[in-house]
Amino acid sequence: MENRKSSMVQTEIDSPSVKRAVFQEIMVTAYGGVLVVADVLLVLLKILYYIGEGIYRLFVPVEEKSVADEIVLITGAGRGIGKELALKYASLGAIVVCWDLNQEGNDETVNEINRISASKAYGYVCDVSNREEVFKAAEKVREEVGNVTILINNAGIMPCHAFLDHTPEEIKRIFDINVLAHCWTVQAFLPSMIQKNYGHIVALSSMTGIIGVANLVPYCASKFAVRGFMEALNEELRILNKEKTSNINFTTIYPYVVNTGLCKNPKFRFPDHLGMVSPKEAVAKIVQAQRRNDKEISIPTYWFHINKIIRCTPPSCMKQLVDFVDTNLYPDS
C-alpha cells in the first residue's frame, strides 16, 4: 500500500502540468529578481546623475526666476529680516502683504514700500500663533489682494536663558509662534496653491535648527521642528503629485547669527570672519534661494555643507569644531 502511494505521488510530480507549474514559478521568481537588480542599477545611475548635477550647479547656478506681480506674504514684517524681505520683494516688482502683531512697525514697513516703490504693499495685524486669526486675516487677503503665491514664514521669538529658567508659558509661546504658526499659515494658503499647481513656501529656520546651542534649548527644538515640518510637507506633496509635475516649491533657510536685535549677548571668537550677518546680507541670500528654487540653504552657505560632512564623523568631532569656533549666546540679562 505504501509503495502504491509513493508511486502515485511520484507520478503526480512527474506529470507535465506539475512540471510546467514549477517551471513557471521559477521563471516568475527569476524575473522578479532581475527586476529588482534592474531597479537597483537604475537608482544608482540616477543618484550618480544628481550628484553630477549638484556639482555642476555649484559652478553654474540656476537662473533666478522673476517675482514681478507675485503676491508675497511675509510674517513678522514689522522689523528685522521680515521688514528687509518686504522691501526687497517690493523692489523686485512683487505685491507685498505684511503681517505682524505690532501694528506700528507693520504700518511703517507698508508706508515705506508705498512711498519709495512702484509696487503696492498691504498690511494686516495678525497673531500668527492664533489659528482663528490667521484664517480670518487670510480671507481678508484673498478678498482685498488675491491668492498668495509666495508665503514666507519669518515670524519668531528667541528668549535666551538656561532651559530650567524657562517658564512653561514661555516655552509654549516659543512653539506657538516658531512652529505652530507655520502649520496655520500653510493650512490657510496651501490649498489655493495646490488648486492652481503654483506657489512657493519659504520657512526661516536657523543654524540652531541644525546644531544645538546652550541657553536656547526650546528655541533650538522649535527650529529643528521647522526643518522636519518643511521636509515632510515637501515629501507629502511630491507623493501626491507623482502623476504630474508639481510647480509648488519649498525652501528652508538656516541663518547664522543675524544682527536683528534678537541676539542680545553673543560671544564670538572670530568676529571678523564668524560674526553677525547683516539683515540685508541675509535677505539677499533668502530671496536668491527662493528665486532659484533651492530646497535648503544656510547663511553663510558653507555652514550647511560643513555640518553634513562633520555629521559623518564621530560625535566628538562635532564637539571639537564647536569648541574651536567658540560661538555662543549668553543668557539675556
mmCIF file of C-alpha atoms in Angstrom:
data_model
loop_
_atom_site.group_PDB
_atom_site.id
_atom_site.type_symbol
_atom_site.label_atom_id
_atom_site.label_comp_id
_atom_site.label_asym_id
_atom_site.label_seq_id
_atom_site.Cartn_x
_atom_site.Cartn_y
_atom_site.Cartn_z
ATOM 1 C CA MET A 1 0.000 0.000 0.000
ATOM 2 C CA GLU A 2 2.815 2.352 0.964
ATOM 3 C CA ASN A 3 4.621 1.646 -2.311
ATOM 4 C CA ARG A 4 1.468 2.382 -4.261
ATOM 5 C CA LYS A 5 1.054 5.808 -2.550
ATOM 6 C CA SER A 6 4.679 6.702 -3.210
ATOM 7 C CA SER A 7 4.295 5.689 -6.827
ATOM 8 C CA MET A 8 1.184 7.856 -7.199
ATOM 9 C CA VAL A 9 2.924 10.882 -5.626
ATOM 10 C CA GLN A 10 5.929 10.391 -7.901
ATOM 11 C CA THR A 11 3.614 10.128 -10.902
ATOM 12 C CA GLU A 12 1.936 13.428 -9.948
ATOM 13 C CA ILE A 13 5.331 15.142 -9.571
ATOM 14 C CA ASP A 14 6.456 13.784 -12.907
ATOM 15 C CA SER A 15 3.271 14.878 -14.668
ATOM 16 C CA PRO A 16 3.697 17.599 -17.351
ATOM 17 C CA SER A 17 1.237 20.017 -15.648
ATOM 18 C CA VAL A 18 3.145 19.965 -12.332
ATOM 19 C CA LYS A 19 6.482 20.411 -14.060
ATOM 20 C CA ARG A 20 5.039 23.300 -16.031
ATOM 21 C CA ALA A 21 3.755 24.974 -12.846
ATOM 22 C CA VAL A 22 7.105 24.573 -11.080
ATOM 23 C CA PHE A 23 8.928 25.950 -14.111
ATOM 24 C CA GLN A 24 6.585 28.945 -14.281
ATOM 25 C CA GLU A 25 7.114 29.649 -10.589
ATOM 26 C CA ILE A 26 10.900 29.526 -11.035
ATOM 27 C CA MET A 27 10.670 31.871 -14.015
ATOM 28 C CA VAL A 28 8.453 34.356 -12.119
ATOM 29 C CA THR A 29 10.882 34.358 -9.196
ATOM 30 C CA ALA A 30 13.858 34.816 -11.514
ATOM 31 C CA TYR A 31 12.078 37.611 -13.395
ATOM 32 C CA GLY A 32 11.278 39.346 -10.118
ATOM 33 C CA GLY A 33 14.929 39.109 -9.114
ATOM 34 C CA VAL A 34 16.031 40.593 -12.440
ATOM 35 C CA LEU A 35 13.592 43.490 -11.990
ATOM 36 C CA VAL A 36 14.972 44.223 -8.503
ATOM 37 C CA VAL A 37 18.537 44.221 -9.832
ATOM 38 C CA ALA A 38 17.476 46.485 -12.712
ATOM 39 C CA ASP A 39 15.763 48.870 -10.236
ATOM 40 C CA VAL A 40 18.878 48.978 -8.052
ATOM 41 C CA LEU A 41 21.067 49.802 -11.061
ATOM 42 C CA LEU A 42 18.610 52.467 -12.204
ATOM 43 C CA VAL A 43 18.572 54.083 -8.747
ATOM 44 C CA LEU A 44 22.380 54.103 -8.654
ATOM 45 C CA LEU A 45 22.513 55.728 -12.093
ATOM 46 C CA LYS A 46 20.005 58.382 -11.006
ATOM 47 C CA ILE A 47 21.989 59.067 -7.829
ATOM 48 C CA LEU A 48 25.185 59.489 -9.865
ATOM 49 C CA TYR A 49 23.331 61.798 -12.261
ATOM 50 C CA TYR A 50 22.011 64.029 -9.470
ATOM 51 C CA ILE A 51 25.426 64.123 -7.787
ATOM 52 C CA GLY A 52 26.875 65.308 -11.086
ATOM 53 C CA GLU A 53 24.078 67.842 -11.482
ATOM 54 C CA GLY A 54 24.710 69.121 -7.943
ATOM 55 C CA ILE A 55 28.417 69.593 -8.666
ATOM 56 C CA TYR A 56 27.581 71.348 -11.940
ATOM 57 C CA ARG A 57 25.161 73.705 -10.151
ATOM 58 C CA LEU A 58 27.907 74.724 -7.711
ATOM 59 C CA PHE A 59 29.607 76.416 -10.658
ATOM 60 C CA VAL A 60 26.582 77.226 -12.838
ATOM 61 C CA PRO A 61 23.662 78.201 -10.567
ATOM 62 C CA VAL A 62 20.047 78.026 -11.705
ATOM 63 C CA GLU A 63 18.825 81.272 -13.235
ATOM 64 C CA GLU A 64 16.751 83.294 -10.761
ATOM 65 C CA LYS A 65 13.064 83.387 -11.650
ATOM 66 C CA SER A 66 11.104 86.619 -11.747
ATOM 67 C CA VAL A 67 8.884 87.556 -8.805
ATOM 68 C CA ALA A 68 7.237 90.530 -10.532
ATOM 69 C CA ASP A 69 3.488 90.652 -9.794
ATOM 70 C CA GLU A 70 3.710 87.691 -7.408
ATOM 71 C CA ILE A 71 1.720 88.140 -4.193
ATOM 72 C CA VAL A 72 4.267 87.668 -1.410
ATOM 73 C CA LEU A 73 3.064 87.348 2.173
ATOM 74 C CA ILE A 74 5.673 87.836 4.894
ATOM 75 C CA THR A 75 5.027 87.170 8.577
ATOM 76 C CA GLY A 76 6.867 89.312 11.117
ATOM 77 C CA ALA A 77 7.253 92.111 8.553
ATOM 78 C CA GLY A 78 7.353 94.930 11.102
ATOM 79 C CA ARG A 79 11.072 94.734 11.803
ATOM 80 C CA GLY A 80 14.353 92.918 11.184
ATOM 81 C CA ILE A 81 14.572 90.287 8.460
ATOM 82 C CA GLY A 82 10.827 90.489 7.777
ATOM 83 C CA LYS A 83 10.966 94.208 7.022
ATOM 84 C CA GLU A 84 14.038 93.834 4.813
ATOM 85 C CA LEU A 85 12.352 90.973 2.939
ATOM 86 C CA ALA A 86 9.293 93.124 2.303
ATOM 87 C CA LEU A 87 11.428 95.963 0.947
ATOM 88 C CA LYS A 88 13.469 93.583 -1.232
ATOM 89 C CA TYR A 89 10.468 91.872 -2.816
ATOM 90 C CA ALA A 90 8.798 95.230 -3.440
ATOM 91 C CA SER A 91 11.956 96.411 -5.227
ATOM 92 C CA LEU A 92 11.672 93.343 -7.485
ATOM 93 C CA GLY A 93 8.118 94.206 -8.515
ATOM 94 C CA ALA A 94 6.173 91.889 -6.206
ATOM 95 C CA ILE A 95 2.931 92.786 -4.449
ATOM 96 C CA VAL A 96 3.815 92.553 -0.755
ATOM 97 C CA VAL A 97 1.472 91.580 2.084
ATOM 98 C CA CYS A 98 2.877 92.366 5.532
ATOM 99 C CA TRP A 99 1.694 90.549 8.646
ATOM 100 C CA ASP A 100 2.784 91.471 12.130
ATOM 101 C CA LEU A 101 1.339 91.653 15.636
ATOM 102 C CA ASN A 102 2.904 95.096 16.064
ATOM 103 C CA GLN A 103 0.715 97.452 14.049
ATOM 104 C CA GLU A 104 3.081 100.420 14.331
ATOM 105 C CA GLY A 105 6.081 98.543 12.941
ATOM 106 C CA ASN A 106 3.967 96.870 10.259
ATOM 107 C CA ASP A 107 2.500 100.198 9.139
ATOM 108 C CA GLU A 108 5.996 101.671 8.900
ATOM 109 C CA THR A 109 7.050 98.869 6.542
ATOM 110 C CA VAL A 110 3.938 99.236 4.383
ATOM 111 C CA ASN A 111 4.199 103.038 4.222
ATOM 112 C CA GLU A 112 7.894 102.894 3.332
ATOM 113 C CA ILE A 113 7.196 100.499 0.452
ATOM 114 C CA ASN A 114 4.300 102.571 -0.844
ATOM 115 C CA ARG A 115 6.421 105.723 -0.613
ATOM 116 C CA ILE A 116 9.577 104.540 -2.373
ATOM 117 C CA SER A 117 8.413 101.679 -4.599
ATOM 118 C CA ALA A 118 6.155 101.315 -7.595
ATOM 119 C CA SER A 119 4.863 98.073 -6.066
ATOM 120 C CA LYS A 120 1.845 98.018 -3.769
ATOM 121 C CA ALA A 121 2.051 96.863 -0.152
ATOM 122 C CA TYR A 122 -0.752 95.841 2.193
ATOM 123 C CA GLY A 123 -0.617 95.481 5.967
ATOM 124 C CA TYR A 124 -2.617 93.311 8.341
ATOM 125 C CA VAL A 125 -2.300 92.922 12.090
ATOM 126 C CA CYS A 126 -2.264 89.213 12.860
ATOM 127 C CA ASP A 127 -1.148 86.996 15.735
ATOM 128 C CA VAL A 128 0.208 84.088 13.711
ATOM 129 C CA SER A 129 0.132 81.820 16.769
ATOM 130 C CA ASN A 130 -3.686 82.048 16.752
ATOM 131 C CA ARG A 131 -5.185 79.788 14.087
ATOM 132 C CA GLU A 132 -8.515 81.617 14.036
ATOM 133 C CA GLU A 133 -6.802 84.980 13.495
ATOM 134 C CA VAL A 134 -4.638 83.521 10.732
ATOM 135 C CA PHE A 135 -7.654 82.208 8.815
ATOM 136 C CA LYS A 136 -9.586 85.469 9.226
ATOM 137 C CA ALA A 137 -6.621 87.516 8.002
ATOM 138 C CA ALA A 138 -6.047 85.070 5.148
ATOM 139 C CA GLU A 139 -9.633 85.517 3.983
ATOM 140 C CA LYS A 140 -9.184 89.302 4.004
ATOM 141 C CA VAL A 141 -6.033 88.959 1.936
ATOM 142 C CA ARG A 142 -7.837 86.800 -0.631
ATOM 143 C CA GLU A 143 -10.693 89.323 -0.885
ATOM 144 C CA GLU A 144 -8.597 92.502 -0.952
ATOM 145 C CA VAL A 145 -5.354 91.417 -2.652
ATOM 146 C CA GLY A 146 -5.718 87.962 -4.207
ATOM 147 C CA ASN A 147 -4.285 84.477 -3.756
ATOM 148 C CA VAL A 148 -0.867 84.410 -2.104
ATOM 149 C CA THR A 149 1.708 82.792 -4.397
ATOM 150 C CA ILE A 150 4.793 83.125 -2.171
ATOM 151 C CA LEU A 151 4.443 82.563 1.581
ATOM 152 C CA ILE A 152 7.414 83.433 3.798
ATOM 153 C CA ASN A 153 7.123 82.247 7.397
ATOM 154 C CA ASN A 154 9.593 84.536 9.123
ATOM 155 C CA ALA A 155 7.995 85.469 12.467
ATOM 156 C CA GLY A 156 9.783 84.098 15.511
ATOM 157 C CA ILE A 157 10.864 84.798 19.085
ATOM 158 C CA MET A 158 14.117 83.815 20.809
ATOM 159 C CA PRO A 159 14.218 84.047 24.619
ATOM 160 C CA CYS A 160 17.761 83.195 25.681
ATOM 161 C CA HIS A 161 18.478 81.585 29.041
ATOM 162 C CA ALA A 162 19.099 78.211 30.662
ATOM 163 C CA PHE A 163 16.406 75.615 29.998
ATOM 164 C CA LEU A 164 15.412 75.269 33.666
ATOM 165 C CA ASP A 165 14.830 79.024 33.834
ATOM 166 C CA HIS A 166 12.190 78.942 31.083
ATOM 167 C CA THR A 167 8.620 79.164 32.338
ATOM 168 C CA PRO A 168 6.005 76.788 30.900
ATOM 169 C CA GLU A 169 4.214 79.783 29.381
ATOM 170 C CA GLU A 170 7.399 80.952 27.653
ATOM 171 C CA ILE A 171 8.135 77.512 26.195
ATOM 172 C CA LYS A 172 4.581 77.232 24.888
ATOM 173 C CA ARG A 173 4.799 80.708 23.368
ATOM 174 C CA ILE A 174 8.036 79.776 21.565
ATOM 175 C CA PHE A 175 6.393 76.752 19.939
ATOM 176 C CA ASP A 176 3.152 78.616 19.190
ATOM 177 C CA ILE A 177 4.997 81.287 17.195
ATOM 178 C CA ASN A 178 8.036 79.421 15.876
ATOM 179 C CA VAL A 179 6.325 76.163 14.876
ATOM 180 C CA LEU A 180 2.529 76.101 15.028
ATOM 181 C CA ALA A 181 2.255 79.405 13.161
ATOM 182 C CA HIS A 182 3.836 77.620 10.166
ATOM 183 C CA CYS A 183 1.090 74.988 10.352
ATOM 184 C CA TRP A 184 -1.698 77.584 10.432
ATOM 185 C CA THR A 185 -0.385 79.771 7.587
ATOM 186 C CA VAL A 186 0.334 76.757 5.372
ATOM 187 C CA GLN A 187 -3.142 75.355 6.027
ATOM 188 C CA ALA A 188 -4.563 78.756 5.084
ATOM 189 C CA PHE A 189 -2.647 79.307 1.836
ATOM 190 C CA LEU A 190 -1.511 75.918 0.517
ATOM 191 C CA PRO A 191 -4.966 74.823 -0.766
ATOM 192 C CA SER A 192 -5.079 77.619 -3.376
ATOM 193 C CA MET A 193 -1.513 76.774 -4.405
ATOM 194 C CA ILE A 194 -2.492 73.116 -4.865
ATOM 195 C CA GLN A 195 -5.600 74.110 -6.831
ATOM 196 C CA LYS A 196 -3.529 76.216 -9.226
ATOM 197 C CA ASN A 197 -0.456 73.921 -9.012
ATOM 198 C CA TYR A 198 1.651 77.011 -8.423
ATOM 199 C CA GLY A 199 3.333 78.599 -5.408
ATOM 200 C CA HIS A 200 6.317 78.747 -3.114
ATOM 201 C CA ILE A 201 6.620 78.341 0.657
ATOM 202 C CA VAL A 202 9.711 79.630 2.439
ATOM 203 C CA ALA A 203 10.440 78.879 6.108
ATOM 204 C CA LEU A 204 13.001 80.614 8.291
ATOM 205 C CA SER A 205 14.616 78.000 10.489
ATOM 206 C CA SER A 206 18.102 78.673 11.909
ATOM 207 C CA MET A 207 21.551 77.130 12.216
ATOM 208 C CA THR A 208 20.255 76.253 15.689
ATOM 209 C CA GLY A 209 17.794 74.026 13.814
ATOM 210 C CA ILE A 210 20.833 72.008 12.736
ATOM 211 C CA ILE A 211 23.185 72.325 15.722
ATOM 212 C CA GLY A 212 22.049 72.578 19.352
ATOM 213 C CA VAL A 213 23.176 75.672 21.272
ATOM 214 C CA ALA A 214 23.301 76.295 25.020
ATOM 215 C CA ASN A 215 20.777 78.765 26.508
ATOM 216 C CA LEU A 216 18.462 78.199 23.517
ATOM 217 C CA VAL A 217 17.049 74.734 24.192
ATOM 218 C CA PRO A 218 13.347 75.396 23.415
ATOM 219 C CA TYR A 219 14.279 77.724 20.559
ATOM 220 C CA CYS A 220 16.570 75.073 19.030
ATOM 221 C CA ALA A 221 13.835 72.466 19.390
ATOM 222 C CA SER A 222 11.381 74.751 17.591
ATOM 223 C CA LYS A 223 13.799 75.367 14.722
ATOM 224 C CA PHE A 224 14.574 71.644 14.397
ATOM 225 C CA ALA A 225 10.794 71.180 14.175
ATOM 226 C CA VAL A 226 10.545 73.695 11.327
ATOM 227 C CA ARG A 227 13.110 71.702 9.368
ATOM 228 C CA GLY A 228 11.145 68.480 9.862
ATOM 229 C CA PHE A 229 7.870 70.194 9.011
ATOM 230 C CA MET A 230 9.162 71.524 5.703
ATOM 231 C CA GLU A 231 10.888 68.283 4.713
ATOM 232 C CA ALA A 232 7.793 66.189 5.429
ATOM 233 C CA LEU A 233 5.461 68.674 3.723
ATOM 234 C CA ASN A 234 7.640 68.697 0.631
ATOM 235 C CA GLU A 235 7.682 64.890 0.554
ATOM 236 C CA GLU A 236 3.915 64.669 1.043
ATOM 237 C CA LEU A 237 3.239 66.906 -1.956
ATOM 238 C CA ARG A 238 5.830 65.012 -4.001
ATOM 239 C CA ILE A 239 3.953 61.754 -3.352
ATOM 240 C CA LEU A 240 0.557 63.350 -4.061
ATOM 241 C CA ASN A 241 1.833 64.823 -7.340
ATOM 242 C CA LYS A 242 3.574 61.716 -8.684
ATOM 243 C CA GLU A 243 1.234 61.697 -11.658
ATOM 244 C CA LYS A 244 2.188 65.245 -12.733
ATOM 245 C CA THR A 245 4.928 67.835 -12.347
ATOM 246 C CA SER A 246 4.434 69.946 -9.246
ATOM 247 C CA ASN A 247 5.039 73.691 -9.529
ATOM 248 C CA ILE A 248 4.871 74.214 -5.769
ATOM 249 C CA ASN A 249 8.310 74.726 -4.268
ATOM 250 C CA PHE A 250 9.654 74.657 -0.719
ATOM 251 C CA THR A 251 12.711 76.429 0.666
ATOM 252 C CA THR A 252 14.079 76.202 4.203
ATOM 253 C CA ILE A 253 16.611 78.792 5.371
ATOM 254 C CA TYR A 254 19.148 78.295 8.170
ATOM 255 C CA PRO A 255 20.637 81.692 9.049
ATOM 256 C CA TYR A 256 23.655 82.053 11.297
ATOM 257 C CA VAL A 257 23.515 84.859 13.894
ATOM 258 C CA VAL A 258 21.758 87.796 12.178
ATOM 259 C CA ASN A 259 22.042 91.286 13.637
ATOM 260 C CA THR A 260 18.334 91.959 14.196
ATOM 261 C CA GLY A 261 18.385 92.619 17.943
ATOM 262 C CA LEU A 262 17.217 89.129 18.947
ATOM 263 C CA CYS A 263 20.793 88.131 19.860
ATOM 264 C CA LYS A 264 21.423 90.408 22.819
ATOM 265 C CA ASN A 265 24.605 88.878 24.281
ATOM 266 C CA PRO A 266 26.505 86.985 21.567
ATOM 267 C CA LYS A 267 30.005 85.600 22.002
ATOM 268 C CA PHE A 268 32.347 85.285 19.020
ATOM 269 C CA ARG A 269 35.917 84.023 18.907
ATOM 270 C CA PHE A 270 36.415 85.247 15.334
ATOM 271 C CA PRO A 271 34.098 88.265 14.991
ATOM 272 C CA ASP A 272 35.698 89.435 11.726
ATOM 273 C CA HIS A 273 35.048 86.118 9.987
ATOM 274 C CA LEU A 274 32.326 84.383 12.029
ATOM 275 C CA GLY A 275 30.494 87.365 13.459
ATOM 276 C CA MET A 276 26.955 88.574 12.952
ATOM 277 C CA VAL A 277 25.396 88.598 9.490
ATOM 278 C CA SER A 278 23.686 91.851 8.491
ATOM 279 C CA PRO A 279 19.921 91.680 7.762
ATOM 280 C CA LYS A 280 20.472 92.933 4.208
ATOM 281 C CA GLU A 281 23.055 90.215 3.526
ATOM 282 C CA ALA A 282 20.741 87.546 4.949
ATOM 283 C CA VAL A 283 17.777 88.806 2.921
ATOM 284 C CA ALA A 284 19.780 88.835 -0.319
ATOM 285 C CA LYS A 285 20.572 85.134 0.207
ATOM 286 C CA ILE A 286 16.991 84.256 1.195
ATOM 287 C CA VAL A 287 15.462 85.905 -1.876
ATOM 288 C CA GLN A 288 18.127 84.380 -4.121
ATOM 289 C CA ALA A 289 17.400 80.885 -2.707
ATOM 290 C CA GLN A 290 13.674 81.323 -3.256
ATOM 291 C CA ARG A 291 14.160 82.572 -6.806
ATOM 292 C CA ARG A 292 16.431 79.603 -7.582
ATOM 293 C CA ASN A 293 14.030 77.079 -6.006
ATOM 294 C CA ASP A 294 16.739 75.905 -3.587
ATOM 295 C CA LYS A 295 15.437 73.341 -1.102
ATOM 296 C CA GLU A 296 17.741 74.285 1.781
ATOM 297 C CA ILE A 297 20.488 76.810 2.357
ATOM 298 C CA SER A 298 22.395 78.162 5.320
ATOM 299 C CA ILE A 299 23.623 81.730 5.648
ATOM 300 C CA PRO A 300 26.600 81.742 5.142
ATOM 301 C CA THR A 301 26.106 78.831 2.729
ATOM 302 C CA TYR A 302 29.213 76.880 3.761
ATOM 303 C CA TRP A 303 27.828 76.057 7.227
ATOM 304 C CA PHE A 304 25.249 73.671 5.794
ATOM 305 C CA HIS A 305 27.897 71.703 3.899
ATOM 306 C CA ILE A 306 30.317 71.683 6.845
ATOM 307 C CA ASN A 307 27.557 70.292 9.072
ATOM 308 C CA LYS A 308 26.755 67.497 6.586
ATOM 309 C CA ILE A 309 30.412 66.471 6.435
ATOM 310 C CA ILE A 310 31.082 66.664 10.163
ATOM 311 C CA ARG A 311 27.904 64.658 10.949
ATOM 312 C CA CYS A 312 29.507 61.703 9.138
ATOM 313 C CA THR A 313 32.250 61.657 11.789
ATOM 314 C CA PRO A 314 32.047 60.555 15.461
ATOM 315 C CA PRO A 315 30.059 62.963 17.712
ATOM 316 C CA SER A 316 33.244 64.051 19.476
ATOM 317 C CA CYS A 317 34.415 65.642 16.203
ATOM 318 C CA MET A 318 31.405 67.967 16.207
ATOM 319 C CA LYS A 319 32.217 68.968 19.788
ATOM 320 C CA GLN A 320 35.788 69.797 18.780
ATOM 321 C CA LEU A 321 34.576 72.015 15.941
ATOM 322 C CA VAL A 322 32.037 73.781 18.190
ATOM 323 C CA ASP A 323 34.712 74.398 20.841
ATOM 324 C CA PHE A 324 37.122 75.725 18.215
ATOM 325 C CA VAL A 325 34.598 78.157 16.698
ATOM 326 C CA ASP A 326 33.504 79.127 20.237
ATOM 327 C CA THR A 327 30.355 80.981 19.213
ATOM 328 C CA ASN A 328 27.649 81.151 21.833
ATOM 329 C CA LEU A 329 24.911 83.252 23.340
ATOM 330 C CA TYR A 330 24.995 84.400 26.932
ATOM 331 C CA PRO A 331 21.649 84.444 28.786
ATOM 332 C CA ASP A 332 19.512 87.551 28.396
ATOM 333 C CA SER A 333 20.144 89.932 31.270
#
